[in-house]
CSV table of C-alpha atoms and ligand atoms in Angstrom, one decimal:
chain,number,residue,atom,x,y,z
A,4,MET,CA,-39.5,-14.3,-17.8
A,5,ASN,CA,-37.6,-13.4,-14.7
A,6,PRO,CA,-40.1,-11.2,-12.8
A,7,LYS,CA,-37.4,-9.3,-11.1
A,8,GLY,CA,-35.6,-8.5,-14.3
A,9,VAL,CA,-32.1,-9.5,-15.4
A,10,VAL,CA,-29.0,-7.3,-15.4
A,11,PHE,CA,-27.6,-6.9,-18.8
A,12,CYS,CA,-24.2,-8.3,-18.1
A,13,ASP,CA,-25.9,-11.6,-17.1
A,14,PRO,CA,-24.3,-14.1,-19.3
A,15,ILE,CA,-27.3,-16.4,-19.0
A,16,ILE,CA,-29.1,-17.5,-22.1
A,17,TRP,CA,-32.1,-15.3,-22.9
A,18,ALA,CA,-34.9,-17.3,-24.3
A,19,MET,CA,-37.9,-15.4,-25.7
A,20,PRO,CA,-41.2,-16.7,-24.6
A,21,PRO,CA,-42.1,-18.9,-27.5
A,22,ASN,CA,-45.8,-18.1,-27.5
A,23,ASP,CA,-45.4,-14.3,-27.1
A,24,GLU,CA,-47.8,-13.1,-29.8
A,25,ARG,CA,-46.4,-9.6,-29.8
A,26,LEU,CA,-43.1,-11.0,-31.0
A,27,SER,CA,-44.4,-13.8,-33.3
A,28,SER,CA,-44.5,-11.7,-36.4
A,29,SER,CA,-41.0,-10.4,-36.0
A,30,ILE,CA,-39.7,-13.9,-35.3
A,31,ASP,CA,-41.4,-15.0,-38.6
A,32,ILE,CA,-39.8,-12.2,-40.5
A,33,TYR,CA,-36.4,-13.1,-38.9
A,34,ARG,CA,-36.7,-16.8,-39.7
A,35,LYS,CA,-37.7,-16.0,-43.3
A,36,LYS,CA,-34.7,-13.8,-43.9
A,37,THR,CA,-32.1,-16.0,-42.1
A,38,PRO,CA,-32.6,-19.6,-43.3
A,39,ARG,CA,-28.9,-20.3,-43.8
A,40,SER,CA,-28.1,-18.9,-40.4
A,41,ALA,CA,-30.7,-21.3,-38.9
A,42,LYS,CA,-29.1,-24.2,-40.6
A,43,ILE,CA,-25.6,-23.4,-39.6
A,44,PHE,CA,-26.6,-22.7,-36.1
A,45,GLU,CA,-28.3,-26.1,-35.9
A,46,ARG,CA,-24.9,-27.6,-36.9
A,47,SER,CA,-23.1,-25.4,-34.3
A,48,LYS,CA,-25.3,-26.7,-31.5
A,49,LYS,CA,-23.9,-30.2,-32.1
A,50,TYR,CA,-20.4,-29.0,-31.3
A,51,HIS,CA,-20.7,-26.0,-29.0
A,52,VAL,CA,-22.6,-25.7,-25.7
A,53,ASN,CA,-25.5,-23.4,-26.4
A,54,GLY,CA,-24.3,-23.2,-29.9
A,55,VAL,CA,-21.8,-20.4,-29.1
A,56,SER,CA,-18.5,-19.9,-27.4
A,57,HIS,CA,-19.6,-16.9,-25.3
A,58,ASN,CA,-23.0,-17.1,-23.7
A,59,ILE,CA,-24.0,-13.6,-24.4
A,60,ARG,CA,-23.8,-14.1,-28.2
A,61,PHE,CA,-26.8,-16.3,-28.2
A,62,PHE,CA,-30.2,-14.7,-28.7
A,63,SER,CA,-33.5,-16.4,-29.4
A,64,PRO,CA,-34.6,-18.0,-31.7
A,65,TYR,CA,-31.0,-18.3,-32.9
A,66,PRO,CA,-28.3,-15.7,-33.6
A,67,PHE,CA,-27.7,-14.8,-37.3
A,68,VAL,CA,-24.4,-16.2,-38.5
A,69,THR,CA,-21.9,-13.5,-39.7
A,70,ARG,CA,-20.3,-13.8,-43.1
A,71,SER,CA,-18.4,-10.5,-43.1
A,72,ALA,CA,-18.1,-7.1,-41.6
A,73,LYS,CA,-16.9,-3.8,-42.8
A,74,GLY,CA,-17.2,-0.3,-41.5
A,75,ARG,CA,-20.4,0.2,-39.7
A,76,SER,CA,-22.0,-3.0,-41.0
A,77,ILE,CA,-22.2,-6.7,-40.4
A,78,THR,CA,-23.4,-9.0,-43.2
A,79,ASP,CA,-24.9,-12.4,-42.4
A,80,VAL,CA,-24.6,-15.6,-44.4
A,81,ASP,CA,-28.0,-14.9,-46.0
A,82,GLY,CA,-26.8,-11.6,-47.3
A,83,ASN,CA,-28.7,-9.4,-44.8
A,84,LYS,CA,-26.8,-6.3,-43.8
A,85,TYR,CA,-27.1,-4.8,-40.3
A,86,THR,CA,-25.9,-1.4,-39.0
A,87,ASP,CA,-23.9,-2.7,-36.1
A,88,TYR,CA,-23.9,-1.1,-32.6
A,89,TRP,CA,-22.5,-4.1,-30.8
A,90,MET,CA,-19.2,-3.4,-32.6
A,91,GLY,CA,-17.3,-6.5,-31.5
A,92,HIS,CA,-18.1,-6.2,-27.8
A,93,TRP,CA,-17.6,-2.4,-28.1
A,94,SER,CA,-14.0,-3.0,-29.1
A,95,LEU,CA,-14.1,-1.5,-32.7
A,96,ILE,CA,-14.1,2.2,-32.3
A,97,LEU,CA,-13.1,2.7,-35.9
A,98,GLY,CA,-15.7,0.2,-37.2
A,99,HIS,CA,-15.1,-3.2,-38.7
A,100,ALA,CA,-11.9,-4.0,-40.6
A,101,ALA,CA,-10.6,-0.5,-40.1
A,102,PRO,CA,-8.2,0.4,-42.9
A,103,PRO,CA,-5.4,1.9,-40.7
A,104,VAL,CA,-5.3,-1.3,-38.6
A,105,ALA,CA,-5.7,-3.6,-41.6
A,106,ALA,CA,-2.8,-2.0,-43.4
A,107,LEU,CA,-0.3,-2.5,-40.6
A,108,VAL,CA,-1.4,-6.0,-39.8
A,109,ARG,CA,-1.1,-7.0,-43.4
A,110,LYS,CA,2.4,-5.7,-43.5
A,111,GLN,CA,3.3,-7.6,-40.3
A,112,LEU,CA,1.9,-11.0,-41.3
A,113,PRO,CA,4.6,-12.0,-43.8
A,114,SER,CA,7.3,-11.6,-41.2
A,115,CYS,CA,5.5,-13.6,-38.5
A,116,TRP,CA,2.3,-13.6,-36.5
A,117,MET,CA,3.6,-15.6,-33.5
A,118,HIS,CA,7.0,-16.4,-32.1
A,119,GLY,CA,6.8,-16.2,-28.4
A,120,THR,CA,9.9,-14.2,-28.1
A,121,ALA,CA,10.6,-10.5,-27.3
A,122,ASN,CA,9.6,-8.1,-30.0
A,123,GLU,CA,10.0,-4.4,-30.8
A,124,MET,CA,6.3,-3.9,-31.6
A,125,THR,CA,5.5,-4.4,-27.9
A,126,VAL,CA,8.0,-1.7,-26.9
A,127,THR,CA,6.7,0.8,-29.5
A,128,PHE,CA,3.1,0.1,-28.4
A,129,SER,CA,3.9,0.5,-24.7
A,130,GLU,CA,5.6,3.9,-25.5
A,131,VAL,CA,2.3,5.0,-27.0
A,132,ILE,CA,0.2,3.7,-24.1
A,133,GLN,CA,2.5,5.1,-21.4
A,134,LYS,CA,2.3,8.7,-22.8
A,135,ALA,CA,-1.5,8.6,-22.8
A,136,VAL,CA,-1.9,6.6,-19.5
A,137,PRO,CA,0.5,8.0,-16.9
A,138,VAL,CA,-0.2,5.2,-14.4
A,139,ALA,CA,1.2,2.7,-16.9
A,140,GLU,CA,4.8,3.1,-15.5
A,141,LYS,CA,5.0,-0.7,-16.0
A,142,ILE,CA,2.8,-2.8,-18.3
A,143,ARG,CA,2.0,-6.5,-18.8
A,144,TYR,CA,0.1,-7.8,-21.7
A,145,VAL,CA,-2.3,-10.7,-21.7
A,146,SER,CA,-4.9,-11.9,-24.2
A,147,THR,CA,-8.2,-11.1,-22.6
A,148,GLY,CA,-9.7,-8.5,-20.2
A,149,THR,CA,-10.6,-11.4,-17.9
A,150,GLU,CA,-6.9,-12.2,-17.4
A,151,ALA,CA,-6.1,-8.6,-16.9
A,152,THR,CA,-8.6,-8.2,-14.0
A,153,MET,CA,-7.5,-11.5,-12.5
A,154,TYR,CA,-3.9,-10.3,-12.4
A,155,ALA,CA,-4.9,-6.8,-11.2
A,156,VAL,CA,-6.6,-8.4,-8.2
A,157,ARG,CA,-3.6,-10.7,-7.5
A,158,THR,CA,-1.3,-7.7,-7.7
A,159,ALA,CA,-3.3,-5.8,-5.1
A,160,ARG,CA,-3.3,-8.8,-2.8
A,161,ALA,CA,0.4,-9.5,-3.3
A,162,HIS,CA,1.4,-5.8,-2.9
A,163,THR,CA,-0.6,-5.2,0.3
A,164,GLY,CA,-0.4,-8.7,1.8
A,165,ARG,CA,-4.1,-8.5,2.4
A,166,LYS,CA,-6.9,-10.6,1.0
A,167,VAL,CA,-10.2,-8.8,0.6
A,168,ILE,CA,-11.2,-7.2,-2.7
A,169,ALA,CA,-14.2,-5.0,-3.0
A,170,LYS,CA,-16.2,-4.7,-6.2
A,171,VAL,CA,-19.4,-3.0,-7.0
A,172,ASP,CA,-22.8,-4.6,-7.3
A,173,GLY,CA,-23.4,-5.2,-11.0
A,174,GLY,CA,-19.7,-4.7,-11.8
A,175,TRP,CA,-18.5,-6.9,-14.6
A,176,HIS,CA,-14.9,-7.8,-15.0
A,177,GLY,CA,-15.1,-10.9,-17.2
A,178,TYR,CA,-15.3,-14.4,-16.0
A,179,THR,CA,-12.4,-13.9,-13.5
A,180,THR,CA,-13.1,-16.4,-10.8
A,181,ASP,CA,-12.4,-14.0,-8.0
A,182,LEU,CA,-14.7,-11.3,-9.4
A,183,LEU,CA,-17.6,-13.5,-10.5
A,184,LYS,CA,-19.7,-12.3,-7.5
A,185,SER,CA,-22.6,-9.9,-7.2
A,186,VAL,CA,-22.8,-9.4,-10.9
A,187,ASN,CA,-26.5,-10.0,-11.4
A,188,TRP,CA,-29.3,-8.4,-9.5
A,189,PRO,CA,-30.5,-9.1,-6.8
A,190,PHE,CA,-26.8,-9.9,-6.1
A,191,GLU,CA,-27.6,-12.7,-3.8
A,192,LYS,CA,-26.9,-16.1,-5.3
A,193,PRO,CA,-23.5,-17.4,-6.4
A,194,GLU,CA,-23.1,-16.5,-10.1
A,195,SER,CA,-21.8,-19.9,-11.1
A,196,LEU,CA,-21.2,-23.4,-9.9
A,197,GLY,CA,-17.6,-24.3,-9.6
A,198,LEU,CA,-16.4,-21.3,-7.8
A,199,THR,CA,-14.5,-22.4,-4.7
A,200,ASP,CA,-14.2,-19.4,-2.5
A,201,ASP,CA,-15.6,-15.9,-2.7
A,202,ALA,CA,-15.2,-15.3,1.0
A,203,HIS,CA,-12.6,-12.6,0.2
A,204,ILE,CA,-14.8,-10.6,-2.1
A,205,VAL,CA,-17.2,-8.0,-0.8
A,206,SER,CA,-19.6,-5.9,-2.8
A,207,ILE,CA,-20.4,-2.3,-2.5
A,208,PRO,CA,-23.3,-0.3,-3.8
A,209,TYR,CA,-22.4,1.7,-7.0
A,210,ASN,CA,-22.7,5.4,-6.9
A,211,ASP,CA,-23.6,5.3,-3.2
A,212,LEU,CA,-20.6,6.6,-1.3
A,213,GLU,CA,-22.0,6.4,2.1
A,214,GLY,CA,-23.2,2.8,1.6
A,215,SER,CA,-19.9,1.8,0.1
A,216,LEU,CA,-17.8,3.3,2.8
A,217,LYS,CA,-19.8,1.5,5.4
A,218,VAL,CA,-19.0,-1.8,3.8
A,219,LEU,CA,-15.3,-0.9,3.3
A,220,GLN,CA,-15.0,0.2,6.9
A,221,GLU,CA,-16.0,-3.2,8.1
A,222,VAL,CA,-13.2,-5.0,6.1
A,223,LYS,CA,-10.6,-2.3,6.2
A,224,GLY,CA,-8.0,-4.3,8.1
A,225,ASP,CA,-7.8,-6.9,5.3
A,226,LEU,CA,-8.8,-4.7,2.3
A,227,ALA,CA,-6.3,-5.2,-0.5
A,228,GLY,CA,-8.1,-3.1,-3.0
A,229,VAL,CA,-11.3,-1.9,-4.7
A,230,ILE,CA,-12.0,-2.5,-8.4
A,231,ILE,CA,-14.5,-0.3,-10.2
A,232,GLU,CA,-15.5,0.4,-13.8
A,233,PRO,CA,-15.8,4.2,-14.2
A,234,VAL,CA,-18.8,3.6,-16.4
A,235,LEU,CA,-20.7,0.5,-15.3
A,236,GLY,CA,-20.8,-1.2,-18.7
A,237,GLY,CA,-22.5,-4.6,-18.7
A,238,GLY,CA,-24.4,-3.5,-15.5
A,239,GLY,CA,-26.3,-0.9,-17.5
A,240,CYS,CA,-24.1,1.8,-19.1
A,241,ILE,CA,-24.1,4.0,-16.1
A,242,PRO,CA,-21.3,6.6,-15.5
A,243,ALA,CA,-19.9,6.7,-12.0
A,244,ARG,CA,-20.3,10.0,-10.2
A,245,LYS,CA,-17.1,11.8,-9.8
A,246,ASP,CA,-17.5,12.3,-6.1
A,247,TYR,CA,-18.3,8.6,-5.7
A,248,LEU,CA,-15.0,7.6,-7.3
A,249,SER,CA,-12.9,10.2,-5.6
A,250,GLY,CA,-14.5,9.3,-2.2
A,251,ILE,CA,-13.7,5.6,-2.7
A,252,GLU,CA,-10.2,6.5,-3.9
A,253,GLU,CA,-9.5,8.7,-0.8
A,254,PHE,CA,-10.7,6.0,1.6
A,255,VAL,CA,-8.7,3.3,-0.1
A,256,HIS,CA,-5.5,5.3,-0.2
A,257,ARG,CA,-5.8,6.4,3.4
A,258,ASN,CA,-6.3,2.7,4.3
A,259,GLY,CA,-3.1,1.6,2.5
A,260,SER,CA,-5.2,-0.4,0.0
A,261,LEU,CA,-5.1,-0.1,-3.8
A,262,PHE,CA,-7.5,1.7,-6.1
A,263,LEU,CA,-8.1,-0.4,-9.3
A,264,LEU,CA,-9.9,1.0,-12.2
A,265,ASP,CA,-11.2,-1.4,-14.8
A,266,GLU,CA,-11.0,0.7,-18.0
A,267,ILE,CA,-11.4,-2.2,-20.4
A,268,VAL,CA,-14.5,-0.5,-21.9
A,269,THR,CA,-13.7,3.1,-21.1
A,270,GLY,CA,-10.0,3.2,-22.0
A,271,PHE,CA,-9.5,5.3,-25.3
A,272,ARG,CA,-13.3,5.3,-25.7
A,273,PHE,CA,-14.0,9.0,-24.8
A,274,SER,CA,-10.7,10.6,-25.4
A,275,PHE,CA,-7.1,9.6,-26.2
A,276,GLY,CA,-6.3,8.0,-22.9
A,277,CYS,CA,-8.3,6.9,-19.9
A,278,LEU,CA,-11.3,8.3,-18.2
A,279,TYR,CA,-9.5,8.5,-14.9
A,280,THR,CA,-7.2,11.3,-16.1
A,281,SER,CA,-10.1,13.5,-17.2
A,282,MET,CA,-11.8,12.8,-13.8
A,283,GLY,CA,-8.7,13.8,-11.9
A,284,LEU,CA,-8.3,10.3,-10.2
A,285,GLU,CA,-5.1,8.6,-9.2
A,286,PRO,CA,-5.6,4.9,-9.5
A,287,ASP,CA,-2.8,2.5,-8.7
A,288,ILE,CA,-3.7,-0.1,-11.3
A,289,VAL,CA,-5.7,0.3,-14.5
A,290,THR,CA,-6.8,-2.5,-16.7
A,291,LEU,CA,-7.3,-2.0,-20.5
A,292,GLY,CA,-8.6,-4.2,-23.3
A,293,LYS,CA,-11.0,-4.1,-26.2
A,294,ILE,CA,-10.2,-0.9,-28.2
A,295,VAL,CA,-6.4,-1.0,-27.4
A,296,GLY,CA,-6.1,-4.4,-29.2
A,297,GLY,CA,-7.3,-2.8,-32.5
A,298,GLY,CA,-9.8,-5.7,-32.7
A,299,PHE,CA,-7.3,-8.4,-31.8
A,300,PRO,CA,-7.3,-10.3,-28.4
A,301,ILE,CA,-5.8,-8.2,-25.6
A,302,GLY,CA,-5.8,-7.4,-21.9
A,303,VAL,CA,-3.4,-5.0,-20.3
A,304,ILE,CA,-2.4,-4.5,-16.7
A,305,CYS,CA,-0.9,-1.0,-16.2
A,306,GLY,CA,0.4,0.1,-12.8
A,307,ARG,CA,2.8,2.2,-10.9
A,308,ASP,CA,6.3,0.9,-10.9
A,309,GLU,CA,6.4,0.6,-7.2
A,310,ILE,CA,3.4,-1.7,-7.3
A,311,MET,CA,4.1,-3.7,-10.4
A,312,ARG,CA,7.6,-4.5,-9.0
A,313,ILE,CA,6.0,-7.2,-6.9
A,314,SER,CA,6.0,-9.3,-10.1
A,315,ASP,CA,9.7,-8.8,-10.8
A,316,THR,CA,11.1,-12.3,-10.7
A,317,SER,CA,14.7,-11.2,-11.2
A,318,MET,CA,14.8,-9.3,-8.0
A,319,ARG,CA,12.7,-11.3,-5.6
A,320,SER,CA,12.8,-14.7,-4.0
A,321,LYS,CA,10.0,-17.1,-4.7
A,322,SER,CA,8.4,-16.3,-1.4
A,323,ASP,CA,7.9,-12.6,-2.0
A,324,ARG,CA,6.9,-12.2,-5.6
A,325,ALA,CA,3.7,-12.6,-7.5
A,326,TYR,CA,3.2,-14.1,-10.9
A,327,ILE,CA,1.5,-11.4,-13.0
A,328,GLY,CA,1.1,-11.9,-16.7
A,329,GLY,CA,1.9,-14.9,-18.9
A,330,GLY,CA,0.1,-16.7,-21.6
A,331,THR,CA,1.3,-18.2,-24.9
A,332,PHE,CA,-0.1,-15.5,-27.0
A,333,SER,CA,0.6,-12.5,-24.7
A,334,ALA,CA,2.2,-9.6,-26.6
A,335,ASN,CA,2.0,-11.5,-29.9
A,336,PRO,CA,3.2,-9.5,-32.9
A,337,VAL,CA,-0.2,-9.2,-34.5
A,338,THR,CA,-2.0,-7.8,-31.5
A,339,MET,CA,0.9,-5.5,-30.7
A,340,THR,CA,0.9,-4.2,-34.3
A,341,ALA,CA,-2.9,-3.8,-34.4
A,342,GLY,CA,-3.0,-2.1,-31.1
A,343,ARG,CA,-0.3,0.3,-32.1
A,344,ALA,CA,-2.0,1.0,-35.4
A,345,MET,CA,-5.2,1.8,-33.6
A,346,LEU,CA,-3.7,4.1,-31.0
A,347,GLN,CA,-1.5,5.9,-33.5
A,348,HIS,CA,-4.5,6.5,-35.6
A,349,LEU,CA,-6.6,7.8,-32.7
A,350,ARG,CA,-3.7,10.0,-31.5
A,351,LYS,CA,-3.5,11.7,-34.9
A,352,ASN,CA,-7.3,11.8,-35.4
A,353,ARG,CA,-8.7,13.0,-32.2
A,354,GLY,CA,-11.7,14.4,-34.1
A,355,VAL,CA,-12.9,10.8,-34.0
A,356,TYR,CA,-13.9,11.5,-30.3
A,357,ASN,CA,-15.8,14.6,-31.2
A,358,LYS,CA,-17.6,12.9,-33.9
A,359,ILE,CA,-18.7,9.7,-32.0
A,360,GLY,CA,-19.5,11.7,-28.9
A,361,ARG,CA,-21.8,14.0,-30.9
A,362,LEU,CA,-23.5,11.0,-32.5
A,363,GLY,CA,-23.9,9.4,-29.1
A,364,ASP,CA,-25.5,12.6,-27.8
A,365,MET,CA,-27.8,12.7,-30.8
A,366,ALA,CA,-28.8,9.0,-30.1
A,367,ARG,CA,-29.5,9.6,-26.4
A,368,ARG,CA,-31.6,12.7,-27.1
A,369,GLY,CA,-33.4,11.2,-30.1
A,370,LEU,CA,-34.2,8.0,-28.3
A,371,GLU,CA,-35.6,9.7,-25.2
A,372,LYS,CA,-37.7,11.8,-27.5
A,373,ALA,CA,-38.9,8.8,-29.6
A,374,PHE,CA,-40.1,7.0,-26.5
A,375,GLY,CA,-41.5,10.0,-24.6
A,376,GLY,CA,-41.4,9.5,-20.8
A,377,ARG,CA,-41.3,5.7,-21.1
A,378,VAL,CA,-37.5,5.4,-21.1
A,379,ALA,CA,-34.3,6.7,-19.7
A,380,VAL,CA,-31.3,6.6,-22.0
A,381,THR,CA,-28.0,6.3,-20.0
A,382,GLY,CA,-24.4,6.4,-21.2
A,383,LYS,CA,-21.6,8.7,-22.0
A,384,GLY,CA,-20.0,9.9,-25.2
A,385,SER,CA,-20.4,7.2,-27.8
A,386,LEU,CA,-22.0,4.6,-25.4
A,387,PHE,CA,-25.7,4.4,-24.8
A,388,LEU,CA,-28.4,2.2,-23.5
A,389,THR,CA,-32.2,2.5,-23.4
A,390,HIS,CA,-34.0,1.5,-20.2
A,391,PHE,CA,-37.7,1.0,-20.3
A,392,LEU,CA,-38.8,2.5,-17.0
A,393,ARG,CA,-41.2,0.9,-14.6
A,394,ASP,CA,-43.1,2.4,-11.7
A,395,GLY,CA,-40.7,3.2,-8.9
A,396,VAL,CA,-37.6,3.5,-11.1
A,397,GLU,CA,-37.0,7.1,-12.2
A,398,ASP,CA,-33.3,7.4,-12.1
A,399,ILE,CA,-30.8,4.8,-13.3
A,400,ALA,CA,-27.9,5.2,-10.9
A,401,ASN,CA,-26.8,1.6,-10.5
A,402,ALA,CA,-27.3,-1.9,-11.8
A,403,ALA,CA,-30.2,-2.6,-9.5
A,404,ASP,CA,-32.1,0.4,-11.0
A,405,ALA,CA,-31.3,-0.9,-14.5
A,406,ALA,CA,-32.4,-4.5,-13.7
A,407,ARG,CA,-35.7,-3.2,-12.2
A,408,CYS,CA,-36.6,-1.7,-15.6
A,409,ASP,CA,-38.4,-3.7,-18.2
A,410,THR,CA,-35.5,-5.7,-19.5
A,411,GLU,CA,-37.7,-8.0,-21.6
A,412,MET,CA,-39.0,-5.0,-23.4
A,413,LEU,CA,-35.4,-3.9,-24.1
A,414,ARG,CA,-34.6,-7.2,-25.6
A,415,ARG,CA,-37.7,-7.2,-27.6
A,416,TYR,CA,-36.9,-3.7,-28.9
A,417,HIS,CA,-33.5,-4.8,-30.0
A,418,PHE,CA,-34.8,-8.0,-31.6
A,419,GLU,CA,-37.5,-6.1,-33.5
A,420,MET,CA,-34.8,-3.8,-35.0
A,421,ILE,CA,-32.7,-6.8,-36.0
A,422,ALA,CA,-35.7,-8.5,-37.7
A,423,ARG,CA,-37.3,-5.4,-39.3
A,424,ASP,CA,-34.9,-2.6,-39.6
A,425,GLY,CA,-31.4,-4.2,-40.1
A,426,ILE,CA,-30.1,-2.6,-37.0
A,427,PHE,CA,-28.0,-4.7,-34.7
A,428,PHE,CA,-27.6,-4.3,-30.9
A,429,LEU,CA,-26.8,-7.5,-29.1
A,430,PRO,CA,-30.3,-7.8,-27.5
A,431,GLY,CA,-30.2,-6.2,-24.1
A,432,LYS,CA,-26.7,-4.7,-24.4
A,433,LEU,CA,-25.6,-1.2,-24.7
A,434,GLY,CA,-24.7,0.3,-28.1
A,435,ALA,CA,-21.4,1.8,-29.2
A,436,VAL,CA,-21.1,4.4,-32.0
A,437,SER,CA,-17.9,4.0,-34.1
A,438,SER,CA,-16.3,6.5,-36.4
A,439,ALA,CA,-17.7,4.5,-39.3
A,440,HIS,CA,-21.3,5.5,-38.3
A,441,GLY,CA,-22.8,8.7,-39.5
A,442,GLU,CA,-25.8,11.0,-38.7
A,443,ALA,CA,-27.9,9.0,-41.2
A,444,ASP,CA,-27.4,5.9,-39.1
A,445,ILE,CA,-28.5,7.6,-35.9
A,446,LYS,CA,-31.5,9.1,-37.7
A,447,ALA,CA,-32.4,5.6,-38.9
A,448,LEU,CA,-32.1,4.2,-35.4
A,449,ILE,CA,-34.3,7.0,-34.1
A,450,GLY,CA,-36.9,6.3,-36.8
A,451,ALA,CA,-36.9,2.6,-36.0
A,452,SER,CA,-37.3,3.4,-32.4
A,453,GLU,CA,-40.2,5.7,-33.1
A,454,ARG,CA,-41.9,2.9,-34.9
A,455,PHE,CA,-41.3,0.5,-32.1
A,456,SER,CA,-42.6,3.1,-29.6
A,457,SER,CA,-45.9,3.5,-31.5
A,458,LEU,CA,-46.2,-0.2,-31.7
A,459,ILE,CA,-45.9,-0.7,-27.9
A,460,GLU,CA,-48.0,2.5,-27.3
A,461,GLN,CA,-50.9,0.6,-28.7
A,462,GLN,CA,-50.2,-2.4,-26.5
A,463,VAL,CA,-49.0,-1.1,-23.2
A,464,PRO,CA,-49.5,2.4,-21.7
A,465,ALA,CA,-46.3,4.1,-20.5
A,466,ASN,CA,-45.0,3.4,-17.0
A,467,VAL,CA,-46.9,0.3,-16.2
B,768,PLP,C1,-15.3,-3.8,-17.8
B,768,PLP,C2,-14.9,-5.1,-18.3
B,768,PLP,N1,-13.9,-5.8,-17.7
B,768,PLP,C3,-13.5,-7.0,-18.2
B,768,PLP,C4,-14.1,-7.6,-19.2
B,768,PLP,C5,-13.6,-8.9,-19.7
B,768,PLP,O1,-12.9,-8.8,-20.9
B,768,PLP,P1,-12.8,-10.1,-21.9
B,768,PLP,O2,-14.1,-10.4,-22.4
B,768,PLP,O3,-11.8,-9.6,-22.9
B,768,PLP,O4,-12.2,-11.2,-21.1
B,768,PLP,C6,-15.1,-6.9,-19.9
B,768,PLP,C7,-15.8,-7.6,-21.0
B,768,PLP,O5,-16.8,-7.1,-21.5
B,768,PLP,C8,-15.6,-5.7,-19.4
B,768,PLP,O6,-16.6,-5.1,-19.9
């Protein structure tokens, strides 16, 4: 176990201590109910590093193998059904296999799922996005959030002619080479081998305006932009303070740098549009992903015309333009159709946001009550994460606070619910309520948490 804790976005493999007696009975239960998953996962390890294609999807002793998913549930190959709060990396705001998306995708498939030429679905989809996200005067589609943030950073550098990008400690923007720095607390070591140069990335303390401005001041001459998630997602489900974001924005704009908001998690999550509009912010570039793909692969770079123009190859010579966007599958007909179906549904059914926000509130309140003073539950709207507090951590304002909590206990809690209660959070990660969830699900979650709370009550007194 890492004595300093591990930040939740850490894509390292989490291995439970094999001889942890407190867990052994739930591991037994899990093994008994998932024999086919165990077998398939053994096969998977022969072909895939760590047995998976995304490190975070592994959890010990082995992840169950999914057979199907519908609405709020995932069913594994052994027939176990789990109420799902991971929801496809938080991308499935309407639940799995949402009928409004499925219907339009089915209709699209016979006429083609890939052609690599211009298509009308993209235009229609962009019309919907632009109305809801005013900064999206120009849009480029890619296939992942990682690509979107990579291009956002490149755009900022190209537009300003400067090199330095600031990101926050614990900020997660995908595996983007440029931004794979200061992700995991204590934010010291390089995050990965194979990164050639992170000299032009600086990190700033989240939700600490004074501390951040101090760092930005030092690099201001070469500062191309600052990239921030308005709710730190992987870093602990922590909303940014409004005065923090507006203070950074003001500095950045005064300095001729760009303000980049990574809304890959937050876009269309809390309302029909982005969080920045409701916070009164004026970013130059916004990245989107997850929800806007309707469950299909997507990344979106949205920006003001004046800025995105740097990538206009028709007007510029090779020496003064940037390559932004690309990719064989960018703007493919299926993703464009699914994304449009998702957004059109959300636009017409804004009650979804009231519903999932209310359930999120219910979860946060219920979980805090279930665990007494032992936890803080952070989040916003339909996103929430339980932090098991330790001495000296009372408030979760940034990724370091989150990492100093008992992250092993959090993973244990999530695993216990998988094994015993049929409730699935990716161990250690925040949960997302979808419109397919209901009050009964949240009550079941609170009930399972009460049981876990009384179990650990007998083992460890609160706040040690
Ligand atoms: C805020 C944020 N940005 C970027 C990414 C990367 O997106 P993708 O996994 O689609 O590459 C993620 C993924 O979780 C994210 O949470």
